[in-house]
mmCIF file of C-alpha atoms in Angstrom:
data_model
loop_
_atom_site.group_PDB
_atom_site.id
_atom_site.type_symbol
_atom_site.label_atom_id
_atom_site.label_comp_id
_atom_site.label_asym_id
_atom_site.label_seq_id
_atom_site.Cartn_x
_atom_site.Cartn_y
_atom_site.Cartn_z
ATOM 1 C CA MET A 1 -18.838 -18.899 -7.101
ATOM 2 C CA LYS A 2 -18.102 -22.209 -5.415
ATOM 3 C CA THR A 3 -15.545 -23.100 -8.074
ATOM 4 C CA TYR A 4 -13.715 -19.800 -7.570
ATOM 5 C CA LEU A 5 -13.668 -20.300 -3.815
ATOM 6 C CA SER A 6 -12.349 -23.837 -4.100
ATOM 7 C CA ALA A 7 -9.730 -22.720 -6.630
ATOM 8 C CA ILE A 8 -8.526 -20.008 -4.269
ATOM 9 C CA LEU A 9 -8.348 -22.441 -1.366
ATOM 10 C CA LEU A 10 -6.447 -24.977 -3.457
ATOM 11 C CA SER A 11 -3.954 -22.367 -4.618
ATOM 12 C CA VAL A 12 -3.357 -21.049 -1.083
ATOM 13 C CA THR A 13 -2.893 -24.455 0.548
ATOM 14 C CA PRO A 14 0.719 -25.026 -0.647
ATOM 15 C CA VAL A 15 1.690 -21.574 0.584
ATOM 16 C CA LEU A 16 0.271 -22.314 4.013
ATOM 17 C CA ALA A 17 2.039 -25.675 4.115
ATOM 18 C CA ARG A 18 5.310 -23.957 3.225
ATOM 19 C CA ALA A 19 4.766 -21.419 6.012
ATOM 20 C CA VAL A 20 4.297 -24.210 8.543
ATOM 21 C CA GLU A 21 7.542 -25.867 7.399
ATOM 22 C CA MET A 22 9.593 -22.667 7.844
ATOM 23 C CA PRO A 23 11.960 -22.809 10.801
ATOM 24 C CA ALA A 24 11.283 -20.561 13.767
ATOM 25 C CA GLU A 25 14.862 -19.245 13.663
ATOM 26 C CA THR A 26 14.668 -16.789 10.794
ATOM 27 C CA PRO A 27 17.249 -14.048 10.520
ATOM 28 C CA PRO A 28 16.126 -10.511 11.305
ATOM 29 C CA PRO A 29 15.305 -8.311 8.338
ATOM 30 C CA PRO A 30 18.086 -6.007 7.169
ATOM 31 C CA ASP A 31 18.013 -2.423 8.371
ATOM 32 C CA ALA A 32 16.541 0.040 5.941
ATOM 33 C CA ASP A 33 18.611 2.974 4.771
ATOM 34 C CA PRO A 34 17.403 6.120 6.587
ATOM 35 C CA THR A 35 17.855 8.161 3.415
ATOM 36 C CA ALA A 36 15.348 5.967 1.585
ATOM 37 C CA ILE A 37 12.842 6.231 4.434
ATOM 38 C CA ILE A 38 13.176 10.021 4.595
ATOM 39 C CA GLY A 39 12.824 10.264 0.816
ATOM 40 C CA PHE A 40 9.737 8.069 0.850
ATOM 41 C CA VAL A 41 8.119 10.119 3.621
ATOM 42 C CA LEU A 42 8.862 13.396 1.820
ATOM 43 C CA ILE A 43 7.436 12.120 -1.457
ATOM 44 C CA MET A 44 4.355 10.683 0.267
ATOM 45 C CA VAL A 45 3.641 13.876 2.226
ATOM 46 C CA GLY A 46 4.236 15.943 -0.917
ATOM 47 C CA MET A 47 1.766 13.857 -2.901
ATOM 48 C CA ILE A 48 -0.863 14.109 -0.155
ATOM 49 C CA CYS A 49 -0.397 17.887 0.088
ATOM 50 C CA GLY A 50 -0.596 18.183 -3.696
ATOM 51 C CA TYR A 51 -3.829 16.205 -3.764
ATOM 52 C CA VAL A 52 -5.382 18.317 -0.995
ATOM 53 C CA TRP A 53 -4.316 21.514 -2.766
ATOM 54 C CA TYR A 54 -5.772 20.260 -6.074
ATOM 55 C CA ILE A 55 -9.134 19.417 -4.470
ATOM 56 C CA TRP A 56 -9.203 22.755 -2.628
ATOM 57 C CA HIS A 57 -8.299 24.669 -5.813
ATOM 58 C CA LYS A 58 -10.931 22.878 -7.919
ATOM 59 C CA GLU A 59 -13.624 23.478 -5.281
ATOM 60 C CA ARG A 60 -12.705 27.161 -5.069
ATOM 61 C CA GLN A 61 -12.719 27.452 -8.856
ATOM 62 C CA ARG A 62 -16.099 25.718 -9.061
ATOM 63 C CA LYS A 63 -17.601 28.142 -6.516
ATOM 64 C CA GLN A 64 -16.294 31.137 -8.474
ATOM 65 C CA ASP A 65 -17.758 29.840 -11.745
ATOM 66 C CA GLN A 66 -21.266 29.461 -10.307
ATOM 67 C CA PRO A 67 -23.553 32.480 -10.954
#
């Protein structure tokens, strides 16, 4: 366990050093395309609704199958 912890710390150290060296003046991130955001939200909500429907349908089916 100690070797894994030390290996993780040694592998993260260069990343932290690089983050400290980064200049404070970084350019702002580019604007995201609204179409992509809307598409992502629609797909995400659709997947959540599909999952809820599937769980509800399976539970209903299980209750009907019980004697």
